[in-house]
Amino acid sequence: MHILVTNDDGVTAPGLLALAQAMRALGRVTVFAPDRNWSASGHVKTMDRPLRVREVTLADGSPAFACDGAPSDCVALSLLGFLKEKVDLVISGINPNANLGHDVTYSGTVTAAMEAVIAGVPGVAISLDSPENHKGALYYRTAAAVAHQVASQVLEKGLPKGVLLNVNVPYLRQDQLKGVLITRQGLRVYRDELDRRLDPRGRPYYWIGGQAPTGVEEPGTDFGALRSGYVSITPLQLDLTAYSAISELEQWMW
Ligand code: MN
């Protein structure tokens, strides 16, 4: 088995190394990741400039490819032929923060797995629900073990066509995990605020500021699972059609 490991935090991120190391027990691993942080960059296809790829060495001495494109560009390049060997699984992470509810449309971690699905390769995104304002190194061991479990099942059973998995892991020791729940997307509550400031020349500039988002902790959702100490696995698809709206729109005067 050949596993492509990528992320959106950049090739030097500790979560990427933890994931690559966990995947090595399952097969041959190629690491191909962005050369910088692309968190919250969404689904990107870079078409207005060339993409460069460098060979780099991870902190454990293993080789990796670093690209100046987005996570989805890394996956696209890999699967379009940059990698000669067929890829059986694309896994993206381990993101240091959860990707829940509407986050999936912003997330570079998740959109890397979406790109895999577009190319017809199973895709998995894995994120750690670390505490807000955590200082110092994060504990990735639990999420790495979960990644190993999820990847081995996906390699064995495959995924339905067009489906990727969005996996979120509570920030717990492995023996504290309650188990795994298959969930639906919950509701993110964003608390964004426009922060308008003035530069030294008196011209305004803007930040999307405010507090970190929260979410509705409803049973059956990704939020609900994490809050009760379970790993959340949400199957996602790229068909965003609002089927429930079709019949009503058909009644409009066209
Ligand atoms: Mn990230």
GROMACS .gro file of C-alpha atoms in nm, residues 135-249:
model
  115
  135LYS     CA    1   0.084   2.665   2.493
  136GLY     CA    2   0.376   2.442   2.408
  137ALA     CA    3   0.395   2.112   2.220
  138LEU     CA    4   0.069   1.930   2.155
  139TYR     CA    5   0.014   1.564   2.239
  140TYR     CA    6  -0.045   1.390   1.904
  141ARG     CA    7  -0.013   1.028   2.015
  142THR     CA    8  -0.386   0.959   2.051
  143ALA     CA    9  -0.472   1.118   1.718
  144ALA     CA   10  -0.188   0.927   1.549
  145ALA     CA   11  -0.325   0.597   1.686
  146VAL     CA   12  -0.673   0.690   1.563
  147ALA     CA   13  -0.529   0.780   1.222
  148HIS     CA   14  -0.368   0.437   1.205
  149GLN     CA   15  -0.698   0.266   1.292
  150VAL     CA   16  -0.901   0.471   1.041
  151ALA     CA   17  -0.646   0.433   0.760
  152SER     CA   18  -0.614   0.058   0.805
  153GLN     CA   19  -0.993   0.019   0.779
  154VAL     CA   20  -1.014   0.247   0.474
  155LEU     CA   21  -0.732   0.055   0.302
  156GLU     CA   22  -0.907  -0.272   0.377
  157LYS     CA   23  -1.268  -0.175   0.298
  158GLY     CA   24  -1.235   0.126   0.066
  159LEU     CA   25  -1.476   0.419   0.079
  160PRO     CA   26  -1.800   0.473  -0.113
  161LYS     CA   27  -1.739   0.664  -0.437
  162GLY     CA   28  -1.712   1.039  -0.378
  163VAL     CA   29  -1.692   1.009   0.000
  164LEU     CA   30  -1.414   1.135   0.224
  165LEU     CA   31  -1.382   1.103   0.599
  166ASN     CA   32  -1.347   1.401   0.831
  167VAL     CA   33  -1.200   1.266   1.155
  168ASN     CA   34  -1.177   1.474   1.474
  169VAL     CA   35  -1.006   1.342   1.783
  170PRO     CA   36  -1.067   1.466   2.140
  171TYR     CA   37  -0.764   1.594   2.327
  172LEU     CA   38  -0.742   1.292   2.556
  173ARG     CA   39  -0.507   1.005   2.631
  174GLN     CA   40  -0.590   0.691   2.438
  175ASP     CA   41  -0.721   0.511   2.746
  176GLN     CA   42  -0.958   0.803   2.813
  177LEU     CA   43  -1.129   0.778   2.472
  178LYS     CA   44  -1.489   0.654   2.491
  179GLY     CA   45  -1.482   0.515   2.139
  180VAL     CA   46  -1.573   0.621   1.785
  181LEU     CA   47  -1.901   0.775   1.665
  182ILE     CA   48  -2.007   0.819   1.303
  183THR     CA   49  -2.153   1.169   1.297
  184ARG     CA   50  -2.307   1.440   1.085
  185GLN     CA   51  -2.178   1.796   1.056
  186GLY     CA   52  -2.286   2.006   1.351
  187LEU     CA   53  -2.348   2.376   1.363
  188ARG     CA   54  -2.048   2.602   1.409
  189VAL     CA   55  -2.117   2.933   1.582
  190TYR     CA   56  -1.873   3.190   1.450
  191ARG     CA   57  -1.802   3.497   1.660
  192ASP     CA   58  -1.612   3.690   1.396
  193GLU     CA   59  -1.593   4.067   1.427
  194LEU     CA   60  -1.460   4.326   1.189
  195ASP     CA   61  -1.150   4.485   1.341
  196ARG     CA   62  -1.073   4.815   1.164
  197ARG     CA   63  -0.738   4.977   1.237
  198LEU     CA   64  -0.529   5.256   1.092
  199ASP     CA   65  -0.182   5.212   0.950
  200PRO     CA   66   0.092   5.469   1.030
  201ARG     CA   67  -0.011   5.670   0.724
  202GLY     CA   68  -0.371   5.696   0.840
  203ARG     CA   69  -0.514   5.444   0.594
  204PRO     CA   70  -0.756   5.182   0.727
  205TYR     CA   71  -0.685   4.812   0.721
  206TYR     CA   72  -0.895   4.522   0.844
  207TRP     CA   73  -0.872   4.199   1.037
  208ILE     CA   74  -1.142   3.939   1.069
  209GLY     CA   75  -1.115   3.930   1.447
  210GLY     CA   76  -1.338   3.831   1.734
  211GLN     CA   77  -1.332   3.526   1.957
  212ALA     CA   78  -1.272   3.166   1.859
  213PRO     CA   79  -1.583   2.991   1.725
  214THR     CA   80  -1.797   2.766   1.939
  215GLY     CA   81  -2.050   2.507   1.831
  216VAL     CA   82  -2.382   2.348   1.915
  217GLU     CA   83  -2.316   2.027   2.106
  218GLU     CA   84  -2.604   1.824   1.969
  219PRO     CA   85  -2.603   1.442   1.992
  220GLY     CA   86  -2.527   1.279   1.657
  221THR     CA   87  -2.304   1.565   1.546
  222ASP     CA   88  -1.927   1.606   1.532
  223PHE     CA   89  -1.944   1.855   1.822
  224GLY     CA   90  -2.158   1.622   2.028
  225ALA     CA   91  -1.916   1.332   1.983
  226LEU     CA   92  -1.608   1.532   2.084
  227ARG     CA   93  -1.774   1.680   2.391
  228SER     CA   94  -1.865   1.332   2.513
  229GLY     CA   95  -1.510   1.204   2.465
  230TYR     CA   96  -1.561   1.016   2.136
  231VAL     CA   97  -1.368   1.031   1.812
  232SER     CA   98  -1.596   1.187   1.549
  233ILE     CA   99  -1.593   1.045   1.196
  234THR     CA  100  -1.812   1.240   0.952
  235PRO     CA  101  -1.848   1.106   0.599
  236LEU     CA  102  -1.848   1.403   0.360
  237GLN     CA  103  -1.931   1.436  -0.008
  238LEU     CA  104  -1.860   1.707  -0.263
  239ASP     CA  105  -2.219   1.714  -0.387
  240LEU     CA  106  -2.339   2.026  -0.203
  241THR     CA  107  -2.680   2.030  -0.374
  242ALA     CA  108  -2.961   2.133  -0.138
  243TYR     CA  109  -3.200   1.862  -0.257
  244SER     CA  110  -3.475   1.984  -0.024
  245ALA     CA  111  -3.483   2.320  -0.206
  246ILE     CA  112  -3.520   2.182  -0.558
  247SER     CA  113  -3.895   2.126  -0.562
  248GLU     CA  114  -3.972   2.468  -0.411
  249LEU     CA  115  -3.748   2.648  -0.661
   0.00000   0.00000   0.00000
